[in-house]
CSV table of C-alpha atoms and ligand atoms in Angstrom, one decimal:
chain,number,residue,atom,x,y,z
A,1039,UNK,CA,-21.9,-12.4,-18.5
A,1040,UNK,CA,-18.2,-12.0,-17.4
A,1041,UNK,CA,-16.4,-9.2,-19.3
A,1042,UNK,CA,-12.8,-8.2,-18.5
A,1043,UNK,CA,-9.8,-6.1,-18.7
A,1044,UNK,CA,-6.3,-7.7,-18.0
A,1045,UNK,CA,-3.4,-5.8,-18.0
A,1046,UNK,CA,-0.2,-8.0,-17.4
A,1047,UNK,CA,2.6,-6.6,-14.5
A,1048,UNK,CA,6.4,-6.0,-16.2
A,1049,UNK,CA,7.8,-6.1,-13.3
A,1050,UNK,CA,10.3,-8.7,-12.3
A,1051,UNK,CA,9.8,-10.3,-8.7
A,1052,UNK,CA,12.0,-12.2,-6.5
A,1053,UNK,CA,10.7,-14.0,-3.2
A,1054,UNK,CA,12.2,-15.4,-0.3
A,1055,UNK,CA,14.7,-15.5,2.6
A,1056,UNK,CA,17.9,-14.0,2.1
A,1057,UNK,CA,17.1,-12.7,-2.1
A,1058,UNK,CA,18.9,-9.8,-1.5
A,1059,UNK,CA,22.2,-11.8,-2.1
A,1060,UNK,CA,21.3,-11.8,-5.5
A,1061,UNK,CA,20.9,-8.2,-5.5
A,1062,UNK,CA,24.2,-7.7,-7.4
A,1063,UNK,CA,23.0,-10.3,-10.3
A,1064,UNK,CA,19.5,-8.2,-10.8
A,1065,UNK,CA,21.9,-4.9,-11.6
A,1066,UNK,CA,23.8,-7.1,-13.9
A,1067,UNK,CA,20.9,-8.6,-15.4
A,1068,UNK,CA,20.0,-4.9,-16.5
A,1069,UNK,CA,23.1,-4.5,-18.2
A,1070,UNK,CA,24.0,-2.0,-14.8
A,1071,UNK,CA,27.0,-1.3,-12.8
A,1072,UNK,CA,26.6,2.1,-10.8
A,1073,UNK,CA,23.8,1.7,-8.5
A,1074,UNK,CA,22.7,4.9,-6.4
A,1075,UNK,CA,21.1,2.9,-3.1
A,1076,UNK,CA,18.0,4.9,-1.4
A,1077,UNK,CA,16.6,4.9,2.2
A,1078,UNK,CA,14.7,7.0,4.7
A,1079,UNK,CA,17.3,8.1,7.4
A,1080,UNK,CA,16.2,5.9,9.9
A,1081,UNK,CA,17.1,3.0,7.3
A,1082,UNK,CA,20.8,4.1,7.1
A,1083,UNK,CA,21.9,0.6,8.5
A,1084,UNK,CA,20.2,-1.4,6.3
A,1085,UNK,CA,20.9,0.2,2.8
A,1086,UNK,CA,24.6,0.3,3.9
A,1087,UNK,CA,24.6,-3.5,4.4
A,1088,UNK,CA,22.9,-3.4,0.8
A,1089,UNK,CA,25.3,-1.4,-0.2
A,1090,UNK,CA,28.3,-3.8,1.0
A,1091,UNK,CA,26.3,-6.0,-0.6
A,1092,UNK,CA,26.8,-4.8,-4.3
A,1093,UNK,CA,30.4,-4.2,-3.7
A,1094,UNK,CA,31.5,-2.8,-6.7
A,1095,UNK,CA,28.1,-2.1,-7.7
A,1096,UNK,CA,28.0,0.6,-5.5
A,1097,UNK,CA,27.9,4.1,-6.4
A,1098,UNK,CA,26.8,5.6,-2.8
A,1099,UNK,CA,23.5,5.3,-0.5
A,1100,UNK,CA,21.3,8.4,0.1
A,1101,UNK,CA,19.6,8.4,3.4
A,1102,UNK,CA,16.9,11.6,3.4
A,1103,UNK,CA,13.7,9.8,1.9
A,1104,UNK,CA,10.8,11.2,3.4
A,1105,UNK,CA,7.3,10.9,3.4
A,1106,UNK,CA,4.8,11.8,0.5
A,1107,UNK,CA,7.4,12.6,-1.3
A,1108,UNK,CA,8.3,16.0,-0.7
A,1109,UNK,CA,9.7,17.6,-4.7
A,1110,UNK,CA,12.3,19.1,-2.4
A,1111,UNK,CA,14.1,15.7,-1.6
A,1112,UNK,CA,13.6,14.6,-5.2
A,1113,UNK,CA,15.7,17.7,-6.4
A,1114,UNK,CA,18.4,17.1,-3.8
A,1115,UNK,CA,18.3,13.5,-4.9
A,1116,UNK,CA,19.0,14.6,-8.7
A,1117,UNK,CA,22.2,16.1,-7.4
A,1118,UNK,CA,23.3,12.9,-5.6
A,1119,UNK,CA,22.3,10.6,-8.9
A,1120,UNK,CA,24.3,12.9,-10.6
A,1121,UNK,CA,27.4,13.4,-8.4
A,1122,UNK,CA,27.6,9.5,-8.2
A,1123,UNK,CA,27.5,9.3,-12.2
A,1124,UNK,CA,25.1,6.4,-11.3
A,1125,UNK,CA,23.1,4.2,-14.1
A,1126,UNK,CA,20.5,2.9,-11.6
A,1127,UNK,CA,18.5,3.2,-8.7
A,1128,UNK,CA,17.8,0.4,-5.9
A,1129,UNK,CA,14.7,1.6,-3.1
A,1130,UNK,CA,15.2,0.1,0.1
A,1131,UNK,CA,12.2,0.5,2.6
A,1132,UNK,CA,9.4,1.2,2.3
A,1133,UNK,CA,6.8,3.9,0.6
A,1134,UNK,CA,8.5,6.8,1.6
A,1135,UNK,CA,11.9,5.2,0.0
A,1136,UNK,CA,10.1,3.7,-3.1
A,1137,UNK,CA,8.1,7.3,-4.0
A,1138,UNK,CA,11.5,8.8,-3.9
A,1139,UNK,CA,13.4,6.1,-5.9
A,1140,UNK,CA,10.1,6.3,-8.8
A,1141,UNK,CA,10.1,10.5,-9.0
A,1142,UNK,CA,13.9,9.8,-10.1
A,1143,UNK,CA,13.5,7.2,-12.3
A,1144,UNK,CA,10.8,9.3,-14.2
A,1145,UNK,CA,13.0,12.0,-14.1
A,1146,UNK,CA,16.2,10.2,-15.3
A,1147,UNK,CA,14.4,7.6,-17.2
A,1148,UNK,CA,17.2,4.7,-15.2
A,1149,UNK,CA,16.1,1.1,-14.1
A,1150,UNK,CA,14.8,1.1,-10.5
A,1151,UNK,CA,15.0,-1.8,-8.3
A,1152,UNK,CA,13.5,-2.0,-5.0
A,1153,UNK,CA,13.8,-4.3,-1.8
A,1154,UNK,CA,10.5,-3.3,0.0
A,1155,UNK,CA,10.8,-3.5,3.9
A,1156,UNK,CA,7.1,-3.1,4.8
A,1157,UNK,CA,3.6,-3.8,3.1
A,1158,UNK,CA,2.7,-0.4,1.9
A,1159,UNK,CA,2.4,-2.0,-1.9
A,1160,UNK,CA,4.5,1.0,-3.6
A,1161,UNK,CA,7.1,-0.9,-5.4
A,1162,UNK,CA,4.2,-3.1,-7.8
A,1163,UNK,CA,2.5,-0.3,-8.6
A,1164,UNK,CA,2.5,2.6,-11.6
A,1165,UNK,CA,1.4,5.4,-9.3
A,1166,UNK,CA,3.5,7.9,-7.7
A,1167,UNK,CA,2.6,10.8,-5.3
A,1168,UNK,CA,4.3,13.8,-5.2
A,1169,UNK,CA,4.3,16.9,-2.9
A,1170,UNK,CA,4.9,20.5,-3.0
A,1171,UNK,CA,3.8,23.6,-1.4
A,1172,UNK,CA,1.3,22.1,0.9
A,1173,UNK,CA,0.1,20.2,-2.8
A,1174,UNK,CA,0.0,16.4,-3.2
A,1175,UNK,CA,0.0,15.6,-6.9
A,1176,UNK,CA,-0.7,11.7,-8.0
A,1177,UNK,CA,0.0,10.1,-11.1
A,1178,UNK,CA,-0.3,7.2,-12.8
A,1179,UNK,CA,1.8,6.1,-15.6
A,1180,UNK,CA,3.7,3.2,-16.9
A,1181,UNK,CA,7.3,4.1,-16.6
A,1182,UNK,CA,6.8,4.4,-13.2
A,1183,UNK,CA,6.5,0.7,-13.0
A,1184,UNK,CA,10.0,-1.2,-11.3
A,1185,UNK,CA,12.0,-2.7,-12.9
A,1186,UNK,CA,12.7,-5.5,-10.3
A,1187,UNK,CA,11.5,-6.1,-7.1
A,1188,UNK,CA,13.4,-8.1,-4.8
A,1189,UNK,CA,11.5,-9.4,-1.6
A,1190,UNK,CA,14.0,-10.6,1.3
A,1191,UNK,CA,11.9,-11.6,4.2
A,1192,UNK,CA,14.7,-11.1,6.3
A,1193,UNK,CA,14.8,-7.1,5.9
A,1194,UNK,CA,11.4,-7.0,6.9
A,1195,UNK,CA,12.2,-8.8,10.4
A,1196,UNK,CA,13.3,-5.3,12.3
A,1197,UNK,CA,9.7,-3.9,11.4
A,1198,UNK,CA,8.2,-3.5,15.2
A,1199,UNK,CA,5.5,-5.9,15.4
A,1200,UNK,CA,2.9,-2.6,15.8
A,1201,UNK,CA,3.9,-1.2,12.8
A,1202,UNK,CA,3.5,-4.4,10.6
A,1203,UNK,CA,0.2,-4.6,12.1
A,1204,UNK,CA,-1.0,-1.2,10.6
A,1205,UNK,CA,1.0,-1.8,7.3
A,1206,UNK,CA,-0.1,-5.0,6.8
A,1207,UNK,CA,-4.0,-3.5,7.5
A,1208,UNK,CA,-2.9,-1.2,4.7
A,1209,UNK,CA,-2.6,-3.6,2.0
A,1210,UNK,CA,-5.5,-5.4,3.5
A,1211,UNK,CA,-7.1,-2.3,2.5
A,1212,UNK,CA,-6.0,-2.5,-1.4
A,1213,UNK,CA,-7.4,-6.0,-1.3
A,1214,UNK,CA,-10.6,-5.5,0.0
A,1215,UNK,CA,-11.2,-2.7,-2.5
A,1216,UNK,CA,-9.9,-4.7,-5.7
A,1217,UNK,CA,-12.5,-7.2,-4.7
A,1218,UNK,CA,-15.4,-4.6,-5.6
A,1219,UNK,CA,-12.9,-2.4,-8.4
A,1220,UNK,CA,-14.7,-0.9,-10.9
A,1221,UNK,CA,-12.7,-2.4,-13.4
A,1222,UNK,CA,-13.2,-5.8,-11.9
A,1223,UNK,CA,-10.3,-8.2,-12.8
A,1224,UNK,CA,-10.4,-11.6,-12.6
A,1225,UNK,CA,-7.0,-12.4,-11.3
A,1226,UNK,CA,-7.0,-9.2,-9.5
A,1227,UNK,CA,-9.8,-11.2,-7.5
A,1228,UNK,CA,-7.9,-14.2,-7.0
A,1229,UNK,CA,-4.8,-12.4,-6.0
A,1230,UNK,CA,-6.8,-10.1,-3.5
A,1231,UNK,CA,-8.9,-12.9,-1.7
A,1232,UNK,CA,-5.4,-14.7,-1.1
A,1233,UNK,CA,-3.7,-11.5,0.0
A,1234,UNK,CA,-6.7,-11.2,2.6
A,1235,UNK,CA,-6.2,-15.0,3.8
A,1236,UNK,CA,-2.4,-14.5,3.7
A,1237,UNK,CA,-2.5,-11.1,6.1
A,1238,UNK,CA,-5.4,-12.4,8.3
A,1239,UNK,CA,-3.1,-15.8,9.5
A,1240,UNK,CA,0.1,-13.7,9.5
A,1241,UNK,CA,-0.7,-10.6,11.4
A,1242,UNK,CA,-1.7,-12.1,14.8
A,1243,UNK,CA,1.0,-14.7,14.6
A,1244,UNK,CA,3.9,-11.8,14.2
A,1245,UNK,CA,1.9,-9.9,17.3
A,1246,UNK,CA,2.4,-13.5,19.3
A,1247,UNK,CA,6.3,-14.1,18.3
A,1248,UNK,CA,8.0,-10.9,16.4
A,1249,UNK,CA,10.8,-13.5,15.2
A,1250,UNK,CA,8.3,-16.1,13.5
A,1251,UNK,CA,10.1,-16.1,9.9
A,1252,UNK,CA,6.7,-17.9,8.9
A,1253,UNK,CA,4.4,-15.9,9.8
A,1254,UNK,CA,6.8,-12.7,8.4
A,1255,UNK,CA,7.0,-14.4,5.0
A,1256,UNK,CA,3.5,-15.0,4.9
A,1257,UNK,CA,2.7,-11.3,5.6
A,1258,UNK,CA,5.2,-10.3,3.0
A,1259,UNK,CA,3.4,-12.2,0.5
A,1260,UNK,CA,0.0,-10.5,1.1
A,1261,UNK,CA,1.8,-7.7,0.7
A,1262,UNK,CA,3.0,-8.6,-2.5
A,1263,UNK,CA,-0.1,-9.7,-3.6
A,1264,UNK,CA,-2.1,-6.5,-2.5
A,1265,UNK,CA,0.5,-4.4,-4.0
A,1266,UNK,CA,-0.3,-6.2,-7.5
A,1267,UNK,CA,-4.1,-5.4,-6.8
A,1268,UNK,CA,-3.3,-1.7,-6.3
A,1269,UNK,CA,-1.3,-1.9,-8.9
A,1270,UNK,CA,-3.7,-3.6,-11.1
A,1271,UNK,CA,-7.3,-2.1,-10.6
A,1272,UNK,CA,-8.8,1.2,-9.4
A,1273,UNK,CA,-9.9,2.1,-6.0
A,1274,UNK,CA,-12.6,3.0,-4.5
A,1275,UNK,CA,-14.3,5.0,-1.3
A,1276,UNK,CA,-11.7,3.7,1.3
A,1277,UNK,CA,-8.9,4.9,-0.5
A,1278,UNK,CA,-10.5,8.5,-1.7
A,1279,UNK,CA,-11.0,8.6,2.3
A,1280,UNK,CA,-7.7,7.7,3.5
A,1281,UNK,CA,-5.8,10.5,0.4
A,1282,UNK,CA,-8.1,13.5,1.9
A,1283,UNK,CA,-7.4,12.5,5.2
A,1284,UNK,CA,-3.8,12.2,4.9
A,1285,UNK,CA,-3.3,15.5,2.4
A,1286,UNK,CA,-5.9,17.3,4.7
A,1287,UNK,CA,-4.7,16.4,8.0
A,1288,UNK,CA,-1.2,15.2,7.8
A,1289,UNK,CA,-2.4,11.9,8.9
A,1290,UNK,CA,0.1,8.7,9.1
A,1291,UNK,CA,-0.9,7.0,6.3
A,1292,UNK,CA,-1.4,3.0,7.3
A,1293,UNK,CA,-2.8,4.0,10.8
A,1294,UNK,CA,-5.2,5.8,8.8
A,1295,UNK,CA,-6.1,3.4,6.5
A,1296,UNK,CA,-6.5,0.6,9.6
A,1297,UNK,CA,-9.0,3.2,11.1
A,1298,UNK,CA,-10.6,3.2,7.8
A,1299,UNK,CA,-11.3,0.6,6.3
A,1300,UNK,CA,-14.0,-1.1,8.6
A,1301,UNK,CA,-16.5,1.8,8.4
A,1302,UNK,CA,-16.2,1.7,4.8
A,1303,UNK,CA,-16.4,-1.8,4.4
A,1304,UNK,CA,-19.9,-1.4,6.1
A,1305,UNK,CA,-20.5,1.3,3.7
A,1306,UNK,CA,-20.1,-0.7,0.3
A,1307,UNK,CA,-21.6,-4.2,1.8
A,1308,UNK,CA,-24.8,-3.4,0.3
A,1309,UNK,CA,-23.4,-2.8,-3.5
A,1310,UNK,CA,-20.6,-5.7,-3.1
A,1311,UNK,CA,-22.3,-8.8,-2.1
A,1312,UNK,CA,-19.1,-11.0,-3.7
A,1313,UNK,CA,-16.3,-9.3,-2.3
A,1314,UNK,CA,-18.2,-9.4,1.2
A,1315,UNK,CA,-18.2,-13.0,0.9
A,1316,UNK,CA,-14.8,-13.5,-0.3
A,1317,UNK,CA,-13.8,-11.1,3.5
A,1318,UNK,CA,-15.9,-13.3,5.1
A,1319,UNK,CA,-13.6,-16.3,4.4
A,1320,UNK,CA,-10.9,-14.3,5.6
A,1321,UNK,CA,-12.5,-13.0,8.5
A,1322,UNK,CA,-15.3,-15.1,9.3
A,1323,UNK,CA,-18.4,-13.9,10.8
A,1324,UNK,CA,-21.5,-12.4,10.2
A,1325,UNK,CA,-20.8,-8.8,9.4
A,1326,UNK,CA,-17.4,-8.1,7.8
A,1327,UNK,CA,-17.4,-4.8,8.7
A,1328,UNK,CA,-17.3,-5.6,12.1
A,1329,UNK,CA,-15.0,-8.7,11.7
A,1330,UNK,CA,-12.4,-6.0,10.2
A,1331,UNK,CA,-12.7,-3.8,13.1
A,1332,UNK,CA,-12.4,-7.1,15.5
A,1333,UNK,CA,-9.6,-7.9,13.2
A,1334,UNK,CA,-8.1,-4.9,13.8
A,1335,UNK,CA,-8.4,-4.4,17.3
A,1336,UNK,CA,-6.9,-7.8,17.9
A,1337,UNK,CA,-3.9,-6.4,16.3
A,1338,UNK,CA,-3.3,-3.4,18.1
A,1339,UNK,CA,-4.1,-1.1,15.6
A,1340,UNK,CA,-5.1,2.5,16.3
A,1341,UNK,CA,-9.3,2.8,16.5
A,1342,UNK,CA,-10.2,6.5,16.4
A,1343,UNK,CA,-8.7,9.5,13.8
A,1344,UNK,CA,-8.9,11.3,16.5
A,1345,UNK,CA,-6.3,9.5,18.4
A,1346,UNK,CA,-4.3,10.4,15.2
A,1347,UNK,CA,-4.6,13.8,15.5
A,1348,UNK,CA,-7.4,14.9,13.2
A,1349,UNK,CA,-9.4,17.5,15.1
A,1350,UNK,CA,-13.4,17.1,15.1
A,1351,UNK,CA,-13.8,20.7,13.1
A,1352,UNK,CA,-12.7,18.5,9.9
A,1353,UNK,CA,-14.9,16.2,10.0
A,1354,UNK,CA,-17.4,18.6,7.4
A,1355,UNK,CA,-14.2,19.8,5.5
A,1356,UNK,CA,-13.3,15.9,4.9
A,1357,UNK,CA,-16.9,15.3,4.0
A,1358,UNK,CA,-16.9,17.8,1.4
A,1359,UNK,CA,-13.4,17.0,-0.1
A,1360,UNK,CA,-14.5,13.6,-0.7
A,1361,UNK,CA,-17.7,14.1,-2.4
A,1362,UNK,CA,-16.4,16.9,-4.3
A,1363,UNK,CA,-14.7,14.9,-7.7
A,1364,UNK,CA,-17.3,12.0,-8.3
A,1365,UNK,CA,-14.6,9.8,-7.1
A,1366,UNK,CA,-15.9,5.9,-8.6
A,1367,UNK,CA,-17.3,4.0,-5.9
A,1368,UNK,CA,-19.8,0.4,-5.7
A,1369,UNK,CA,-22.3,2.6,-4.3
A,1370,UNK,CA,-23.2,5.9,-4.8
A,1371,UNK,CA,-21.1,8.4,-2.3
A,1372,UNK,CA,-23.6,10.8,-0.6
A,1373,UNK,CA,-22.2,13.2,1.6
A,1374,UNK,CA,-24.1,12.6,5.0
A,1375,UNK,CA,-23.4,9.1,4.7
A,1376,UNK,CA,-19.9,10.2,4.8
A,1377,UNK,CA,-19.7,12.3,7.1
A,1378,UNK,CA,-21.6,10.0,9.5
A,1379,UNK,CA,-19.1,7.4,8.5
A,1380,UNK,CA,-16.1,9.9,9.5
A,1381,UNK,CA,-17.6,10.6,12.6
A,1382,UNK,CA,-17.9,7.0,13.5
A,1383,UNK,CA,-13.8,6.8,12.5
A,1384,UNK,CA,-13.1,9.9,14.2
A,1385,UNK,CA,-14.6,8.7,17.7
A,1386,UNK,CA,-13.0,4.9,17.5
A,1387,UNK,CA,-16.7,3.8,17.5
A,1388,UNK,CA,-17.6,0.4,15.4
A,1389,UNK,CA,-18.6,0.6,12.4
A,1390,UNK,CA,-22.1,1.2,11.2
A,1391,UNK,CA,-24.4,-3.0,11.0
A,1392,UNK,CA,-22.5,-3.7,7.2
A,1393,UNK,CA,-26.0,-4.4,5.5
A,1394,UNK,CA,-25.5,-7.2,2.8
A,1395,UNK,CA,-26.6,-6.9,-0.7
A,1396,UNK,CA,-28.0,-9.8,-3.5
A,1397,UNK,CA,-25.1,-11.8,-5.1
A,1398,UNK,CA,-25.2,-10.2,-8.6
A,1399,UNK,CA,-21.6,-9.6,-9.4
A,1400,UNK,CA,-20.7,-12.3,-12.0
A,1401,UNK,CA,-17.0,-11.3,-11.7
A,1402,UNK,CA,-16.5,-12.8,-8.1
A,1403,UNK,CA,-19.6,-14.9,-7.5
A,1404,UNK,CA,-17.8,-17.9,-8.8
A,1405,UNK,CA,-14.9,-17.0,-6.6
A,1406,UNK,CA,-16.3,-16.4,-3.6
B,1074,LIG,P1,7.4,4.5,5.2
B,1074,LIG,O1,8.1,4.1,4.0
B,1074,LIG,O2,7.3,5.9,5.5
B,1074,LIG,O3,8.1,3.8,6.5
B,1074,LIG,C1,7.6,4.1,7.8
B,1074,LIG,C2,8.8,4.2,8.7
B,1074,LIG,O4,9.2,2.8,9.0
B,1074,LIG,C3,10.0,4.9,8.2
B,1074,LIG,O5,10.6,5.7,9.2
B,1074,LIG,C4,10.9,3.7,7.7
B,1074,LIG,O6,12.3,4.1,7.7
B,1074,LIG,C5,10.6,2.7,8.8
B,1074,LIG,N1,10.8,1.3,8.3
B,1074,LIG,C6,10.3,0.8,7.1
B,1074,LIG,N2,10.6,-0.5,7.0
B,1074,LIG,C7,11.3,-0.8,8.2
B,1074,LIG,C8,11.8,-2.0,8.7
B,1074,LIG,N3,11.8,-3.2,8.0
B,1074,LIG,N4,12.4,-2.0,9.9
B,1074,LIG,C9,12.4,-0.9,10.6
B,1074,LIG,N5,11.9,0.3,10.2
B,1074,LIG,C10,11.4,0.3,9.0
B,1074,LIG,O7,5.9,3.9,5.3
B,1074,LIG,P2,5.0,3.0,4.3
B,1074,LIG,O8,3.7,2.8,5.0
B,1074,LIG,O9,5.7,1.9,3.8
B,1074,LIG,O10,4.8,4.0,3.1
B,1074,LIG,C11,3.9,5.2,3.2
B,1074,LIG,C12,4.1,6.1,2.0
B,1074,LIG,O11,4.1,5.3,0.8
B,1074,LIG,C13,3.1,7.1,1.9
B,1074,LIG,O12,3.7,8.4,1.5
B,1074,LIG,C14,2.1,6.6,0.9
B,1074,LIG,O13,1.5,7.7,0.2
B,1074,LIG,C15,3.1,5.9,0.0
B,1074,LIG,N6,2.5,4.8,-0.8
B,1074,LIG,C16,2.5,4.9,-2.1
B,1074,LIG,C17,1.9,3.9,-2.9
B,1074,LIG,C18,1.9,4.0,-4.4
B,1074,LIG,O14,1.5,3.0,-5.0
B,1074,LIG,N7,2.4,5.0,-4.9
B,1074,LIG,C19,1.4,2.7,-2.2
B,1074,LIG,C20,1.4,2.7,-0.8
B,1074,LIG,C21,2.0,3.7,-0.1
């Protein structure tokens, strides 16, 4: 029998080419007139032109986002929200940008509004992660939620073609796992079998012609779309993987989740026959798993954590980390499996033959 939770987004969302024109109408529309723009510092030029942009709006940009996080940028950020007497925030980039922009609008409680520049998924989602000393802390709560998210296709046109191609394998990666969440959503489904179609036409075509406003707005739509999913429903293996990897090792986060994800697609295939199926429209063929790493490969994306820089002497301390908290997952996480499956990752080798399961998930065999 189908059986569901559904819990509705509140954030606002604006789509399209050229949006952020009506930047200065979203403030407004949040009764708001002091807006503190935010960017990583290789993002100076384009949350000045945002700036210009709100005119009067304005009340300064600060340019030292960085990533995970770090508490010690927040605090400095405090100052400038401060300094600049503003009454809301507006994130533009990406992650990095968006953490940064959600630890101050917990901490000040003011409306945050975000123009996301890459795929990463940050700006629909209720979770933030936070760092100090050494210390990644992650939490999930409702005010963390935007307020408005504005999605300008053009802003996303300067990201290299490489680097959409591992971002966009990113939120790949929060589709694939919403299609087997524990707390298995119908439209969460829906939205992630899309966001897989979406990514899997877009990706290549960027790759061919970096200046195909198509295929960008496509991507950015997957993006959206994944984003909700992450947002949405819990996640699994791949992205337990990809935390201790990046906490442990001081990984790049979407390269790391593009090395990923086909190794533990191949893991869950026997325990999630429906979400196999609905990958397998994406990416045809007869093992997902493999079409993923195909997929990936086509793209350019990195193969092997070790090309990353994980060293092979972390392999058992990864293993360990992620079998340690009973993290939920379709099937049951045992630890040589894991570390097998690391190993695999580490070396750039395929991923192990994905062996499918029996169709008995009524929440996406209908879909499928
Ligand atoms: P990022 O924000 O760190 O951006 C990567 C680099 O690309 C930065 O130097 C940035 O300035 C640059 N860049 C971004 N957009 C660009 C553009 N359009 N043109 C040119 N350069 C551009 O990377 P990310 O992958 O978006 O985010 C990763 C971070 O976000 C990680 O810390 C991760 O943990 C976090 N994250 C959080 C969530 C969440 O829900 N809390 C979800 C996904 C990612």
């Amino acid at each position: 029998m189908k059986s569901f939770v559904h819990r509705g987004q509140i954030t606002k969302v604006v789509f399209g080419t050229g949006t952020r024109a009506r930047l200065a109408d979203e403030v407004r529309a949040l009764e708001r007139g002091r807006a503190l723009v935010l960017c990583t510092p290789g993002q100076t030029g384009q949350a000045r032109e945002v700036g210009e942009l709100l005119g009067p709006l304005t009340a300064g940009v600060f340019d030292q986002a960085a990533a995970h996080t770090p508490v010690a940028v927040t605090e400095k950020a405090l100052t400038a929200v401060r300094a600049a007497d503003a009454d809301c925030l507006v994130s533009v980039g990406g992650g990095s940008t968006i953490g940064l922009g959600k630890a101050l609008a917990l901490r000040t409680g003011l409306p945050h509004l975000a123009l996301p520049t890459t795929y990463a998924g940050s700006e629909m989602t209720p979770i933030l992660g936070e760092t100090q000393g050494g210390v990644k802390t992650t939490r999930r709560l409702p005010e963390i939620l935007l307020d408005t998210v504005v999605y300008d296709v053009d802003l996303t046109l300067t990201l290299p073609p490489h680097v959409a191609a591992v971002s966009g394998l990113n939120a790949m990666a929060h589709a694939a796992e919403a299609l087997y969440a524990q707390d298995g959503d119908p439209l969460a489904f829906l939205a992630a079998g899309e966001a897989l179609d979406a990514l899997a036409e877009a990706l290549p075509a960027i790759l061919r012609d970096p200046a195909d406003t198509e295929a960008r707005a496509t991507a950015l739509y997957g993006a959206w779309l994944a984003g909700t999913c992450l947002g949405t429903v819990g996640m699994a293996l791949h992205h337990k993987v990809c935390h201790v990897l990046g906490g442990s090792f001081d990984l790049p986060h979407a390269q790391t989740h593009a090395v990923v994800l086909p190794h533990v697609i191949a893991y869950n295939a026997p325990a999630a026959a429906a979400a196999m199926a609905r990958i397998g429209r994406a990416l045809p063929g007869p093992d997902p798993a493999a079409a993923v790493f195909d997929f990936a490969g086509g793209v350019g994306a990195p193969r092997a954590l070790r090309d990353l820089g994980m060293p092979e002497s972390g392999i058992g301390k990864a293993a360990d980390l992620i079998v340690s908290d009973g993290y939920w997952n379709p099937r049951p996480v045992h630890r040589d499996a894991v570390h097998d499956l690391l190993r695999r990752a580490w070396a750039g080798e395929p991923p192990a033959r994905a062996v499918l399961g029996p169709s008995s998930d009524p929440m996406g065999a209908r879909h499928a």
